[in-house]
Short mmCIF file of C-alpha atoms in Angstrom, two decimals:
data_model
loop_
_atom_site.label_atom_id
_atom_site.label_comp_id
_atom_site.label_asym_id
_atom_site.label_seq_id
_atom_site.Cartn_x
_atom_site.Cartn_y
_atom_site.Cartn_z
CA MET K 1327 0.00 0.23 0.24
CA PRO K 1328 1.03 4.00 -0.65
CA ASP K 1329 1.90 6.08 2.11
CA PRO K 1330 -1.01 7.50 3.36
CA VAL K 1331 -1.34 11.27 1.11
CA LEU K 1332 -2.99 13.14 4.37
CA VAL K 1333 -2.23 14.00 7.22
CA LYS K 1334 -3.80 12.93 10.93
CA GLY K 1335 -4.33 16.18 12.85
CA LYS K 1336 -4.30 18.38 10.28
CA ALA K 1337 -5.85 20.30 7.13
CA CYS K 1338 -5.46 19.56 3.33
CA MET K 1339 -6.59 21.29 0.51
CA VAL K 1340 -7.78 19.87 -3.19
CA PHE K 1341 -8.32 22.98 -5.81
CA GLY K 1342 -7.86 24.28 -9.25
CA THR K 1343 -4.95 25.95 -10.62
CA GLN K 1344 -6.65 27.27 -13.57
CA TRP K 1345 -10.71 28.18 -14.53
CA GLY K 1346 -11.77 25.39 -12.57
CA ASP K 1347 -13.03 22.42 -15.07
CA GLU K 1348 -9.67 20.29 -13.99
CA GLY K 1349 -11.07 17.48 -12.10
CA LYS K 1350 -11.05 18.68 -8.58
CA GLY K 1351 -14.08 15.70 -6.98
CA LYS K 1352 -11.87 12.87 -9.20
CA LEU K 1353 -8.64 13.94 -6.72
CA VAL K 1354 -11.23 14.35 -3.55
CA ASP K 1355 -12.63 11.24 -4.19
CA ILE K 1356 -9.39 9.21 -4.59
CA LEU K 1357 -8.46 10.60 -1.33
CA ALA K 1358 -11.47 10.52 0.61
CA ASP K 1359 -10.81 6.72 2.58
CA GLU K 1360 -7.91 9.20 3.46
CA ALA K 1361 -9.69 11.30 5.16
CA ASP K 1362 -12.12 11.52 8.28
CA VAL K 1363 -13.64 15.09 7.39
CA ILE K 1364 -14.32 16.58 3.86
CA ALA K 1365 -14.81 20.00 3.78
CA ARG K 1366 -16.44 22.71 1.42
CA CYS K 1367 -15.00 26.43 2.41
CA ALA K 1368 -16.31 28.16 -0.72
CA GLY K 1369 -18.95 28.85 -3.39
CA GLY K 1370 -22.37 27.11 -3.70
CA ASN K 1371 -24.09 25.33 -6.35
CA ASN K 1372 -22.24 26.88 -9.33
CA ALA K 1373 -19.67 24.53 -8.77
CA GLY K 1374 -19.45 21.25 -10.35
CA HIS K 1375 -17.76 17.94 -10.05
CA THR K 1376 -18.13 14.52 -11.60
CA ILE K 1377 -17.58 11.68 -9.54
CA VAL K 1378 -17.82 8.01 -11.52
CA VAL K 1379 -17.31 4.84 -10.30
CA GLY K 1380 -18.09 1.60 -11.54
CA ASP K 1381 -21.24 3.10 -14.37
CA ALA K 1382 -22.61 5.59 -12.03
CA HIS K 1383 -21.61 9.16 -12.56
CA TYR K 1384 -22.47 11.39 -9.73
CA ASP K 1385 -23.13 14.61 -10.23
CA PHE K 1386 -22.37 17.28 -6.58
CA HIS K 1387 -22.92 20.84 -7.24
CA LEU K 1388 -22.94 21.97 -3.75
CA LEU K 1389 -22.64 18.39 -1.55
CA PRO K 1390 -18.71 17.91 -1.10
CA SER K 1391 -17.38 15.03 -3.63
CA GLY K 1392 -16.58 13.20 -0.38
CA ILE K 1393 -20.53 12.41 0.32
CA ILE K 1394 -19.99 9.46 -1.07
CA SER K 1395 -17.39 7.97 1.29
CA GLU K 1396 -19.72 6.44 4.50
CA ASN K 1397 -16.94 6.03 6.24
CA THR K 1398 -16.14 10.24 6.03
CA LEU K 1399 -17.82 13.11 7.47
CA SER K 1400 -18.82 15.56 4.92
CA VAL K 1401 -19.06 19.54 6.03
CA ILE K 1402 -20.16 22.62 4.15
CA GLY K 1403 -18.28 25.15 5.75
CA ASN K 1404 -19.32 29.25 6.98
CA GLY K 1405 -18.11 30.54 3.95
CA VAL K 1406 -20.54 27.85 1.00
CA VAL K 1407 -23.81 29.58 0.46
CA VAL K 1408 -26.43 27.07 0.37
CA HIS K 1409 -29.63 27.39 -1.76
CA ILE K 1410 -31.49 24.53 0.29
CA GLU K 1411 -33.80 22.96 -2.36
CA SER K 1412 -31.43 22.39 -4.55
CA MET K 1413 -29.08 20.19 -2.05
CA PHE K 1414 -32.24 18.19 -1.52
CA ALA K 1415 -33.07 18.10 -5.17
CA GLU K 1416 -29.21 17.23 -6.28
CA ALA K 1417 -29.20 14.55 -3.04
CA ALA K 1418 -32.20 12.78 -4.99
CA LYS K 1419 -30.46 12.79 -8.25
CA ASN K 1420 -27.60 10.78 -6.88
CA GLU K 1421 -29.70 8.79 -4.48
CA LYS K 1422 -31.34 7.39 -7.83
CA LYS K 1423 -26.84 6.23 -8.28
CA GLY K 1424 -26.36 5.04 -5.17
CA LEU K 1425 -26.22 7.68 -2.54
CA LYS K 1426 -26.78 6.42 0.56
CA ASN K 1427 -27.40 7.57 4.22
CA TRP K 1428 -26.24 11.05 3.36
CA GLN K 1429 -27.79 13.28 5.88
CA ASP K 1430 -25.56 10.75 8.11
CA ARG K 1431 -22.88 12.01 7.37
CA LEU K 1432 -23.49 15.71 6.02
CA VAL K 1433 -23.09 19.11 9.07
CA ILE K 1434 -24.03 22.44 7.39
CA SER K 1435 -22.43 25.37 9.23
CA ASP K 1436 -25.37 27.50 11.14
CA ARG K 1437 -22.92 30.54 9.76
CA ALA K 1438 -23.75 29.78 6.34
CA HIS K 1439 -25.69 32.39 4.57
CA ILE K 1440 -28.88 31.42 2.19
CA VAL K 1441 -29.57 31.58 -1.24
CA PHE K 1442 -33.49 32.80 -1.46
CA ASP K 1443 -35.19 32.47 -5.29
CA LEU K 1444 -34.94 35.92 -5.27
CA HIS K 1445 -31.13 35.75 -5.39
CA GLN K 1446 -31.20 33.76 -8.15
CA GLU K 1447 -33.36 35.97 -10.05
CA ILE K 1448 -31.88 39.15 -9.57
CA ASP K 1449 -28.42 37.44 -11.00
CA GLY K 1450 -30.42 37.00 -14.21
CA LEU K 1451 -31.50 40.24 -14.12
CA GLN K 1452 -27.77 41.80 -13.88
CA GLU K 1453 -26.49 39.44 -16.27
CA VAL K 1454 -28.77 40.29 -18.38
CA GLU K 1455 -28.08 44.62 -17.95
CA LYS K 1456 -24.14 43.46 -18.19
CA SER K 1457 -24.94 41.99 -21.69
CA ALA K 1458 -27.52 45.03 -23.15
CA GLY K 1459 -23.76 46.54 -22.69
CA GLY K 1460 -22.01 44.57 -23.86
CA LYS K 1461 -19.74 42.91 -20.14
CA SER K 1462 -22.02 40.11 -19.96
CA ILE K 1463 -19.55 38.13 -16.91
CA GLY K 1464 -21.65 34.62 -17.60
CA THR K 1465 -22.12 33.66 -14.26
CA THR K 1466 -24.18 29.86 -13.94
CA LYS K 1467 -26.69 32.15 -12.64
CA LYS K 1468 -27.26 30.63 -9.49
CA GLY K 1469 -27.34 33.66 -7.23
CA ILE K 1470 -24.08 33.54 -5.99
CA GLY K 1471 -22.97 36.67 -6.36
CA PRO K 1472 -26.39 38.38 -4.95
CA THR K 1473 -25.75 35.71 -1.92
CA TYR K 1474 -22.39 37.03 -1.14
CA SER K 1475 -23.24 41.07 -1.93
CA SER K 1476 -26.74 40.27 0.29
CA LYS K 1477 -23.95 39.28 2.81
CA THR K 1478 -21.36 41.76 2.75
CA GLU K 1479 -24.66 44.10 2.89
CA ARG K 1480 -25.51 42.71 6.76
CA THR K 1481 -28.71 41.89 4.86
CA GLY K 1482 -28.09 38.39 4.22
CA LEU K 1483 -30.17 35.40 6.10
CA ARG K 1484 -27.94 32.60 7.27
CA MET K 1485 -28.95 28.96 9.04
CA ALA K 1486 -28.85 29.90 12.60
CA GLU K 1487 -31.52 33.40 11.89
CA LEU K 1488 -34.04 30.45 9.78
CA LEU K 1489 -33.65 27.86 12.92
CA GLY K 1490 -34.00 30.41 15.08
CA ASP K 1491 -37.31 32.26 15.84
CA PHE K 1492 -39.57 32.51 13.12
CA SER K 1493 -41.26 35.37 12.99
CA GLU K 1494 -37.75 37.51 13.46
CA PHE K 1495 -36.63 35.22 10.53
CA SER K 1496 -39.39 36.71 8.79
CA GLU K 1497 -38.92 40.06 9.48
CA ARG K 1498 -35.99 40.33 8.66
CA PHE K 1499 -37.21 37.99 5.35
CA ARG K 1500 -39.76 41.12 4.59
CA THR K 1501 -36.87 43.35 4.99
CA MET K 1502 -34.74 42.06 2.29
CA VAL K 1503 -37.53 41.31 0.12
CA ALA K 1504 -38.02 45.34 0.49
CA GLY K 1505 -34.50 46.46 -0.48
CA ALA K 1506 -33.85 44.06 -3.47
CA GLN K 1507 -37.02 45.17 -5.14
CA MET K 1508 -35.94 49.25 -5.07
CA ARG K 1509 -33.06 48.04 -6.53
CA HIS K 1510 -34.28 45.93 -8.62
CA SER K 1511 -37.67 47.37 -10.19
CA ASP K 1512 -38.64 43.73 -11.83
CA LEU K 1513 -38.32 41.85 -8.80
CA VAL K 1514 -41.06 39.83 -8.21
CA VAL K 1515 -41.30 37.75 -5.01
CA ASP K 1516 -44.26 35.92 -3.35
CA VAL K 1517 -43.36 36.43 0.01
CA GLU K 1518 -46.29 34.62 1.76
CA ALA K 1519 -45.16 31.46 -0.14
CA GLU K 1520 -42.02 31.78 -0.03
CA LEU K 1521 -42.01 31.93 3.71
CA ALA K 1522 -44.04 28.86 3.83
CA LYS K 1523 -41.77 26.92 2.11
CA TYR K 1524 -38.80 27.95 3.91
CA LYS K 1525 -40.64 27.22 7.59
CA GLU K 1526 -41.29 23.78 6.69
CA LEU K 1527 -37.38 23.36 4.97
CA ALA K 1528 -36.40 24.57 8.03
CA GLU K 1529 -37.20 21.60 9.91
CA GLU K 1530 -35.73 19.70 6.93
CA VAL K 1531 -32.58 21.30 7.76
CA ARG K 1532 -32.21 21.71 11.41
CA PRO K 1533 -30.52 17.62 12.16
CA MET K 1534 -27.64 18.46 9.58
CA VAL K 1535 -26.71 22.45 11.53
CA LYS K 1536 -24.47 22.51 13.56
CA ASP K 1537 -21.41 25.11 14.69
CA THR K 1538 -18.65 23.68 11.68
CA VAL K 1539 -16.56 25.51 13.99
CA TYR K 1540 -16.51 23.66 16.61
CA VAL K 1541 -16.64 20.17 14.92
CA MET K 1542 -13.44 20.95 12.68
CA TYR K 1543 -11.82 21.73 15.97
CA ASP K 1544 -12.95 18.74 17.07
CA ALA K 1545 -11.69 16.65 14.61
CA LEU K 1546 -8.18 17.94 14.63
CA GLN K 1547 -8.33 17.52 18.78
CA LYS K 1548 -8.96 13.82 17.96
CA ASN K 1549 -5.94 13.79 15.25
CA GLN K 1550 -8.29 12.84 12.08
CA ALA K 1551 -7.38 14.04 8.41
CA VAL K 1552 -9.69 16.50 7.10
CA LEU K 1553 -9.79 17.33 3.64
CA VAL K 1554 -10.59 20.48 2.17
CA GLU K 1555 -12.59 20.83 -1.52
CA GLY K 1556 -11.81 24.41 -2.91
CA ALA K 1557 -14.45 25.30 -5.51
CA ASN K 1558 -14.68 26.86 -9.13
CA ALA K 1559 -10.43 27.45 -9.60
CA GLN K 1560 -7.44 30.52 -8.54
CA MET K 1561 -8.26 32.70 -11.69
CA LEU K 1562 -11.54 32.41 -10.49
CA ASP K 1563 -10.82 34.24 -7.00
CA ILE K 1564 -12.23 37.39 -6.60
CA ASP K 1565 -8.76 39.04 -5.64
CA PHE K 1566 -6.85 37.03 -7.69
CA GLY K 1567 -8.66 36.11 -10.14
CA THR K 1568 -9.02 37.51 -13.14
CA PHE K 1569 -11.23 40.61 -12.46
CA PRO K 1570 -14.27 41.10 -12.96
CA TYR K 1571 -14.89 37.61 -15.11
CA VAL K 1572 -14.74 35.68 -11.59
CA THR K 1573 -17.11 34.24 -8.87
CA SER K 1574 -17.56 35.76 -5.49
CA SER K 1575 -15.91 33.59 -3.16
CA SER K 1576 -11.81 32.93 -2.56
CA CYS K 1577 -10.81 30.21 -3.96
CA SER K 1578 -7.54 30.19 -2.91
CA VAL K 1579 -5.74 27.85 0.42
CA GLY K 1580 -7.41 31.88 2.37
CA GLY K 1581 -10.15 29.89 1.73
CA ALA K 1582 -9.73 27.57 3.82
CA CYS K 1583 -9.26 29.86 7.23
CA THR K 1584 -12.36 32.20 6.41
CA GLY K 1585 -14.50 30.02 4.93
CA LEU K 1586 -14.10 26.36 7.65
CA GLY K 1587 -12.69 28.51 10.74
CA LEU K 1588 -9.15 26.28 10.65
CA PRO K 1589 -6.52 28.34 12.16
CA PRO K 1590 -3.22 28.89 9.49
CA SER K 1591 -1.21 26.49 11.09
CA LYS K 1592 -3.58 23.83 10.66
CA LEU K 1593 -2.91 23.41 7.10
CA GLU K 1594 -0.40 21.19 5.70
CA ARG K 1595 -0.83 20.45 2.34
CA VAL K 1596 -1.85 21.84 -1.05
CA PHE K 1597 -2.83 19.63 -3.32
CA GLY K 1598 -3.01 21.76 -6.98
CA VAL K 1599 -5.38 19.73 -9.77
CA VAL K 1600 -4.14 20.83 -13.62
CA LYS K 1601 -5.70 20.16 -16.40
CA ALA K 1602 -3.03 19.02 -19.17
CA TYR K 1603 -4.91 21.26 -21.44
CA THR K 1604 -7.03 24.73 -20.51
CA THR K 1605 -10.42 25.43 -20.77
CA ARG K 1606 -12.93 28.24 -19.27
CA VAL K 1607 -16.50 28.58 -19.20
CA GLY K 1608 -18.23 31.94 -19.83
CA GLY K 1609 -15.93 35.69 -20.39
CA GLY K 1610 -13.03 36.99 -19.65
CA ALA K 1611 -9.87 36.61 -21.10
CA PHE K 1612 -7.73 33.18 -21.98
CA PRO K 1613 -4.35 34.22 -23.71
CA THR K 1614 -3.85 30.46 -24.96
CA GLU K 1615 -7.20 29.97 -26.24
CA GLN K 1616 -7.98 28.27 -29.76
CA LEU K 1617 -10.03 29.35 -31.65
CA ASN K 1618 -8.92 26.79 -34.39
CA ASP K 1619 -8.86 22.94 -35.16
CA ASP K 1620 -6.96 22.63 -32.35
CA GLY K 1621 -9.47 23.46 -30.03
CA GLU K 1622 -12.17 22.46 -31.64
CA LYS K 1623 -10.74 19.36 -31.64
CA LEU K 1624 -9.97 20.32 -27.27
CA GLN K 1625 -12.95 20.72 -26.35
CA GLN K 1626 -14.82 17.18 -28.63
CA VAL K 1627 -11.64 15.40 -27.08
CA GLY K 1628 -12.38 15.78 -23.36
CA ALA K 1629 -16.37 16.40 -23.93
CA GLU K 1630 -15.68 20.25 -22.37
CA PHE K 1631 -19.08 21.60 -21.83
CA GLY K 1632 -19.52 22.89 -17.86
CA VAL K 1633 -21.10 20.09 -15.12
CA THR K 1634 -23.40 22.98 -13.94
CA THR K 1635 -24.62 25.33 -16.80
CA GLY K 1636 -24.63 22.75 -19.79
CA ARG K 1637 -22.23 25.07 -21.74
CA LYS K 1638 -19.54 24.77 -24.08
CA ARG K 1639 -16.06 25.30 -22.97
CA ARG K 1640 -13.27 26.91 -24.81
CA CYS K 1641 -10.50 25.37 -24.84
CA GLY K 1642 -6.55 26.61 -25.21
CA TRP K 1643 -3.13 25.25 -25.05
CA LEU K 1644 -1.88 24.38 -21.07
CA ASP K 1645 -0.80 28.10 -19.72
CA LEU K 1646 2.49 28.42 -17.09
CA VAL K 1647 2.05 31.62 -16.68
CA VAL K 1648 -1.63 31.55 -14.63
CA VAL K 1649 -0.11 27.43 -12.51
CA LYS K 1650 3.33 29.25 -11.63
CA TYR K 1651 0.93 32.69 -10.33
CA THR K 1652 -1.35 30.16 -8.42
CA HIS K 1653 2.20 28.35 -7.12
CA MET K 1654 3.23 31.53 -6.15
CA ILE K 1655 -0.11 32.37 -4.28
CA ASN K 1656 -0.66 28.47 -2.43
CA ASP K 1657 2.56 27.34 -2.10
CA LEU K 1658 1.69 23.81 -4.21
CA TYR K 1659 2.75 20.55 -2.50
CA SER K 1660 2.13 18.21 -5.64
CA MET K 1661 0.20 17.93 -8.34
CA MET K 1662 -2.66 15.73 -10.17
CA ILE K 1663 -2.38 16.40 -14.03
CA THR K 1664 -6.22 15.64 -15.35
CA LYS K 1665 -6.98 14.29 -18.65
CA LEU K 1666 -3.65 13.78 -19.93
CA ASP K 1667 -5.80 10.94 -22.21
CA VAL K 1668 -7.27 13.70 -24.15
CA LEU K 1669 -3.60 14.81 -25.42
CA ASP K 1670 -3.34 11.53 -27.22
CA ASP K 1671 -3.95 11.81 -30.61
CA PHE K 1672 -1.67 15.47 -31.46
CA ALA K 1673 1.08 15.24 -32.72
CA GLU K 1674 2.46 18.38 -31.43
CA ILE K 1675 1.51 19.56 -28.21
CA LYS K 1676 2.12 23.42 -27.01
CA VAL K 1677 3.21 24.40 -23.84
CA GLY K 1678 2.16 28.90 -23.46
CA ILE K 1679 5.92 29.74 -20.95
CA LYS K 1680 6.15 33.82 -20.95
CA TYR K 1681 3.81 36.26 -21.43
CA SER K 1682 4.68 40.04 -23.77
CA HIS K 1683 2.83 43.04 -23.80
CA LYS K 1684 3.21 45.11 -26.92
CA GLY K 1685 6.28 43.82 -26.95
CA GLN K 1686 7.77 43.82 -23.68
CA PRO K 1687 8.08 41.19 -21.47
CA LEU K 1688 6.16 40.56 -19.08
CA ASP K 1689 7.58 39.64 -15.04
CA ASN K 1690 4.21 39.33 -13.81
CA PHE K 1691 0.30 38.09 -14.39
CA PRO K 1692 -1.35 41.24 -15.49
CA ALA K 1693 -4.33 42.67 -13.15
CA CYS K 1694 -5.44 44.15 -15.90
CA MET K 1695 -7.99 42.81 -18.18
CA ASP K 1696 -7.05 44.67 -20.88
CA VAL K 1697 -3.66 43.92 -20.85
CA LEU K 1698 -3.83 40.40 -19.81
CA ASN K 1699 -6.58 40.54 -23.25
CA GLU K 1700 -3.86 41.62 -25.80
CA VAL K 1701 -0.80 39.63 -24.31
CA GLU K 1702 1.79 37.60 -26.29
CA VAL K 1703 2.26 34.05 -25.47
CA GLU K 1704 5.69 32.46 -25.91
CA TYR K 1705 5.04 28.68 -26.18
CA VAL K 1706 7.06 25.93 -26.30
CA THR K 1707 6.24 22.47 -28.81
CA LEU K 1708 6.43 19.62 -27.83
CA PRO K 1709 6.32 16.15 -29.64
CA GLY K 1710 3.12 14.40 -28.88
CA TRP K 1711 2.78 10.32 -27.95
CA GLN K 1712 0.62 9.70 -30.48
CA THR K 1713 -1.01 6.35 -28.86
CA SER K 1714 -3.32 5.40 -26.28
CA ILE K 1715 -2.74 5.97 -22.60
CA LYS K 1716 -6.41 5.58 -21.48
CA ASP K 1717 -5.10 1.71 -19.93
CA CYS K 1718 -1.98 2.75 -18.50
CA ARG K 1719 -1.90 1.93 -14.77
CA THR K 1720 1.86 2.84 -14.08
CA TYR K 1721 4.30 6.05 -14.77
CA ASP K 1722 6.60 3.08 -16.56
CA ASP K 1723 3.66 1.95 -18.80
CA LEU K 1724 3.61 5.94 -20.45
CA PRO K 1725 4.87 6.44 -23.58
CA GLU K 1726 8.66 8.29 -23.60
CA ASN K 1727 6.76 11.55 -25.13
CA ALA K 1728 3.59 11.30 -22.55
CA LYS K 1729 6.63 11.44 -19.30
CA ASN K 1730 8.88 14.03 -21.39
CA TYR K 1731 5.54 16.51 -21.52
CA LEU K 1732 4.90 16.14 -17.30
CA LYS K 1733 8.64 16.64 -16.68
CA PHE K 1734 8.89 19.72 -18.21
CA ILE K 1735 5.67 21.02 -16.30
CA ALA K 1736 6.99 19.86 -12.87
CA ASP K 1737 10.36 20.66 -13.53
CA PHE K 1738 9.10 24.24 -15.02
CA LEU K 1739 6.93 25.10 -11.79
CA GLY K 1740 9.41 23.18 -9.43
CA VAL K 1741 6.12 20.86 -8.52
CA PRO K 1742 5.99 16.99 -8.15
CA ILE K 1743 3.41 15.41 -10.00
CA GLN K 1744 1.41 12.96 -7.54
CA TRP K 1745 -1.30 12.09 -9.16
CA ILE K 1746 -2.46 11.33 -12.98
CA GLY K 1747 -5.36 11.20 -14.73
CA VAL K 1748 -5.86 9.12 -18.31
CA GLY K 1749 -9.92 8.42 -18.43
CA PRO K 1750 -12.37 9.71 -15.69
CA LYS K 1751 -13.28 6.76 -14.28
CA ARG K 1752 -11.40 5.90 -10.29
CA ASP K 1753 -9.07 3.52 -11.06
CA SER K 1754 -8.29 5.57 -14.45
CA THR K 1755 -5.46 7.40 -12.55
CA ILE K 1756 -1.42 7.06 -12.14
CA ARG K 1757 -0.30 7.22 -8.51
CA VAL K 1758 3.35 8.28 -9.18
CA PHE K 1759 4.94 8.18 -5.26
#
């Protein structure tokens, strides 16, 4: 048996290094057997993680991917925003695929803010307004941004309020609706119907809601291994991503502390998930995007459609400027390279290694999107392997050019590769050390 990757009495984190859809859920699933607790720290049901076990394809958006591990406690932290109805619908959908007894293994923070239907309506209205000005962000319209806005404005409502005095909750809900309608005259909310619905949902969700600060503290005191599952990805981070084409939460390692109440000293290892090429959904700069046959081939072979939205993903070559920037912020312990098999049929594979702007080399990742949209990318071209690697299960099984591609990535970043994904299934993974 290989040595354990997770550390007892500490927390380790899995997160995406690019613009999302890297395959984080697969690594969480691989590590689930070592974990005692698997926790979400940010985002909401705008995330999308697919787990393939045998013939079953589990799709998770709000529930932690580790929920299928029956020996593990799953935690939705205070940094997550929760659309309660969608959570139950997601669970019901996955129950049909084999998910069992999930209610007994899920804890939701009493400090987690609630995504209401009105937040989703506002999300759609805001996208229409931005589209009219030619500046659509391309959000999932799941109400995530408006909910975080309510949180920041201190008008939002949390699980704690829902499960407290319902008359007080009702009054605060009415105030929130009135304020939202002042800003969005087209917003229609049946307040009484919503309150009746949430009175029922409160009792359904009540057994799962706890103070997760104490849950996490207790787990670490008991020398348990905690795995934090990041949502979205570094380049969608509200502070360090390609603003304004980002999500509304902290997707970096800092989100593990603020979104779960974890002391920084307890965060031991950060595992970065890197897709072997680059994709993103929605608007925003994408320096290595390939609007040509190569991009179309990556999209088709990689089946690049969003789990949450179903939208076609934009595709391009691996951008190591992006991943290096991510490493600077998060100090990666090791990496998982996913979907390497998608590159099987390419005679040549390009890798972006440096940016320049108007002929001048750039030493940093640009904060200004006007600059990032205009950068020229310097590429290294590597020979492809032009043979299927789907059945490879050890590093030595890989063709030499595939090894060279991986070595180039690891050497450029100075970060070891610990796992390699060569297919969608759980066992389609090579562990390197």
